[in-house]
mmCIF file of C-alpha atoms in Angstrom:
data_model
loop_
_atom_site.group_PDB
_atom_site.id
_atom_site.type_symbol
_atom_site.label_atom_id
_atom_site.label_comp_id
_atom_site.label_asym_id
_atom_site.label_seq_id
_atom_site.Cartn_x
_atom_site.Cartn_y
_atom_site.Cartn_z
ATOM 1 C CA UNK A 1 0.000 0.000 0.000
ATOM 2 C CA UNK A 2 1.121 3.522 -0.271
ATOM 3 C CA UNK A 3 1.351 5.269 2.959
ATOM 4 C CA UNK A 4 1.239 8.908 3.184
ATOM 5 C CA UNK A 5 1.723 9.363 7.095
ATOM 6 C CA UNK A 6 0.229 12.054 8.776
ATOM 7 C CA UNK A 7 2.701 14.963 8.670
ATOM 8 C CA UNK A 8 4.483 16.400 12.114
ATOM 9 C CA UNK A 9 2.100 19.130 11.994
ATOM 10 C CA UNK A 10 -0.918 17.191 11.393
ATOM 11 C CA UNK A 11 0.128 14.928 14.441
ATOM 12 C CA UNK A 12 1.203 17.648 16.992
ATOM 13 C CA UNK A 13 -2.656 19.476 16.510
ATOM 14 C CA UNK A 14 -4.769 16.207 16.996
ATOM 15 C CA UNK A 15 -2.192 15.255 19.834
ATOM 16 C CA UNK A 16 -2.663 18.810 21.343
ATOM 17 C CA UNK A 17 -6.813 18.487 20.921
ATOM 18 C CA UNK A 18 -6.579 15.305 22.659
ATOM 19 C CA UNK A 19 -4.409 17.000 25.636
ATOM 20 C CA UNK A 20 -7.104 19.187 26.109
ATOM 21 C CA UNK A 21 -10.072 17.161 26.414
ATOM 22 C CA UNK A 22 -11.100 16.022 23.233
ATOM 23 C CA UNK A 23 -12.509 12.478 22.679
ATOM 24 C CA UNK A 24 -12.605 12.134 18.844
ATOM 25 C CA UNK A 25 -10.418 14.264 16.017
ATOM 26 C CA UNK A 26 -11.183 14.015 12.755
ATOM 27 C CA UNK A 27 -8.842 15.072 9.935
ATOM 28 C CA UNK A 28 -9.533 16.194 6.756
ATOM 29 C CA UNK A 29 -7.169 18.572 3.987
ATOM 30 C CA UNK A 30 -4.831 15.535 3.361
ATOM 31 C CA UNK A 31 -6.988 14.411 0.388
ATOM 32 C CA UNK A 32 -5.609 10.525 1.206
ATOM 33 C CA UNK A 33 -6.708 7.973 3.420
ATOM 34 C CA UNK A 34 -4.856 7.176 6.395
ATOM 35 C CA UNK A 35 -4.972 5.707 9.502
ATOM 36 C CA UNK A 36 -6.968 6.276 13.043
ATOM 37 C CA UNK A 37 -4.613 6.268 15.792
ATOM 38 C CA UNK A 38 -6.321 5.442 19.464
ATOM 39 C CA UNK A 39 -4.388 7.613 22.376
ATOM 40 C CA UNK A 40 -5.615 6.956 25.356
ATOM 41 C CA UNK A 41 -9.493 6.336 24.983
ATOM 42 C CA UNK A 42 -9.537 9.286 22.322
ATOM 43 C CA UNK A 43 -9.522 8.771 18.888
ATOM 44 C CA UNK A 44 -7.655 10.488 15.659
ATOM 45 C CA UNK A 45 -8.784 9.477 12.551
ATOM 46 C CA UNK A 46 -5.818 11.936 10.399
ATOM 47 C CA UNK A 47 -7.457 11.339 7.081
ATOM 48 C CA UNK A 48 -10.164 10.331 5.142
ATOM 49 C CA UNK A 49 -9.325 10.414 1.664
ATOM 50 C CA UNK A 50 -10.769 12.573 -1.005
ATOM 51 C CA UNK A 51 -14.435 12.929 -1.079
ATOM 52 C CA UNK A 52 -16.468 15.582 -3.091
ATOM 53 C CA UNK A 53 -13.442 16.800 -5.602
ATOM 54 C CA UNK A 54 -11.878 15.392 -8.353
ATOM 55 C CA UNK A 55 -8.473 15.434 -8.139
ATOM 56 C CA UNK A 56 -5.385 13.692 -9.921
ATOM 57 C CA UNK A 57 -4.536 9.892 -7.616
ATOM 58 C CA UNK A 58 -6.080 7.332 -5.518
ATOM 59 C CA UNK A 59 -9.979 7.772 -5.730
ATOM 60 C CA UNK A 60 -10.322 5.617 -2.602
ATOM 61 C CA UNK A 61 -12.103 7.835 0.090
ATOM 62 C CA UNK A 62 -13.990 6.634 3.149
ATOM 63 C CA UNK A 63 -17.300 7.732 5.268
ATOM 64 C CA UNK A 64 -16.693 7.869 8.698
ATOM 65 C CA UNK A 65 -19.991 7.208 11.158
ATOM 66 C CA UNK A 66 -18.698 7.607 14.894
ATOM 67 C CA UNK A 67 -20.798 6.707 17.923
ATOM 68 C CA UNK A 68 -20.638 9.037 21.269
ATOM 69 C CA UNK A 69 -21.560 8.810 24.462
ATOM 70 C CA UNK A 70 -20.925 9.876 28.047
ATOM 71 C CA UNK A 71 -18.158 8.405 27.608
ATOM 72 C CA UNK A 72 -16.853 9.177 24.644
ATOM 73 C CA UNK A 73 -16.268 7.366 21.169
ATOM 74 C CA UNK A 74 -18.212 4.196 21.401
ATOM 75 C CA UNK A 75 -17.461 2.971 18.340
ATOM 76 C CA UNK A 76 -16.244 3.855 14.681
ATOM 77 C CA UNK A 77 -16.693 2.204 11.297
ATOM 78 C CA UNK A 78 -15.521 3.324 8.119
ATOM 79 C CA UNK A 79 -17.789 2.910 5.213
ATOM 80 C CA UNK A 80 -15.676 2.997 1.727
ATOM 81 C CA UNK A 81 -16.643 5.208 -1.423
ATOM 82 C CA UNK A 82 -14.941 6.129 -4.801
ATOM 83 C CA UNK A 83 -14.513 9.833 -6.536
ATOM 84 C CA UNK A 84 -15.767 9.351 -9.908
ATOM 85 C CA UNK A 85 -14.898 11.422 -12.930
ATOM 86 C CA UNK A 86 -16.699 15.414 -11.731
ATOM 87 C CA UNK A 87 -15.510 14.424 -8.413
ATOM 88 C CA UNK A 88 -18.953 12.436 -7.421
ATOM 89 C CA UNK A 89 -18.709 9.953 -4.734
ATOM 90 C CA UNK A 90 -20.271 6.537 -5.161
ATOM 91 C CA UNK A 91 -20.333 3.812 -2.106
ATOM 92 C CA UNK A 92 -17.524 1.198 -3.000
ATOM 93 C CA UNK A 93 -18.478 -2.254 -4.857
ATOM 94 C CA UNK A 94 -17.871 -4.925 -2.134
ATOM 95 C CA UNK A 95 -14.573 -5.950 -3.957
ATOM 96 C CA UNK A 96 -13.292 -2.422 -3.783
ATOM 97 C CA UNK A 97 -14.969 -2.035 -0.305
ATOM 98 C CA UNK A 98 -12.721 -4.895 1.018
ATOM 99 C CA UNK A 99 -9.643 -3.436 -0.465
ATOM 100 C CA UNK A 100 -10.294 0.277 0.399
ATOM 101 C CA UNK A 101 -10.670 -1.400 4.974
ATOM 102 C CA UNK A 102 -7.870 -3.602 4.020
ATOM 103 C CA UNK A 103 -5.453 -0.235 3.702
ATOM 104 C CA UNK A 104 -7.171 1.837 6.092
ATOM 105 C CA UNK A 105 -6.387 -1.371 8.718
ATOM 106 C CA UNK A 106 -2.882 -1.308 7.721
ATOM 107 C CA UNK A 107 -2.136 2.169 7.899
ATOM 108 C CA UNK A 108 -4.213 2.262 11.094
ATOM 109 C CA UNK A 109 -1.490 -0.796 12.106
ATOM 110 C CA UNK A 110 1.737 1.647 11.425
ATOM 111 C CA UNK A 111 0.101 4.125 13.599
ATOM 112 C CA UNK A 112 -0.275 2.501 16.650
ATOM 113 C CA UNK A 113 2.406 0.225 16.877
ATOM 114 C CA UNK A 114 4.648 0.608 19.592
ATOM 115 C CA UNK A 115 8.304 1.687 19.093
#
């Protein structure tokens, strides 16, 4: 897979909104999926992908639904799209579906492994 980590900036604000309180950050400018790192019991997911513009790369882009409660983020699932040509979004075919969770996993894997 191609990984394009979250960059030094990107980290140090979602690790700074986490210091402060916050129970889920969510991402976005990256126009690329990657990964959801879990700090603590918050959550980070750093990027999505690329969903409502047409743009030259990977047309793999993801819907995020969260669940909250009292207690925070309850759960997460990512439901995977395509960017058509005009920059349309579609929902993913199961065969792309299972390839689109396959790399968010694995980047999600390089982002929470321990040194």
């Amino acid at each position: 897979f191609n990984f394009d980590p979250p960059s030094p900036p990107q980290i140090l604000a979602a690790q700074a909104a986490v210091d402060a309180g916050a129970d889920l950050v969510i991402g976005h400018h990256a126009h690329v999926l990657q990964g959801v790192e879990f700090r603590g019991n918050s959550v980070i997911a750093y990027g999505l992908g690329n969903f409502a513009f047409e743009i030259d790369g990977d047309p793999t882009t993801t819907i995020l639904n969260v669940w909250l409660d009292e207690q925070g983020v309850r759960q997460i699932e990512y439901r995977p799209a395509i960017i058509e040509a005009g920059g349309r979004p579609r929902m993913a075919a199961p065969w792309e579906a299972g390839q689109i969770r396959q790399k968010v996993y694995y980047l999600t894997t390089l982002l929470n492994e321990s040194p």
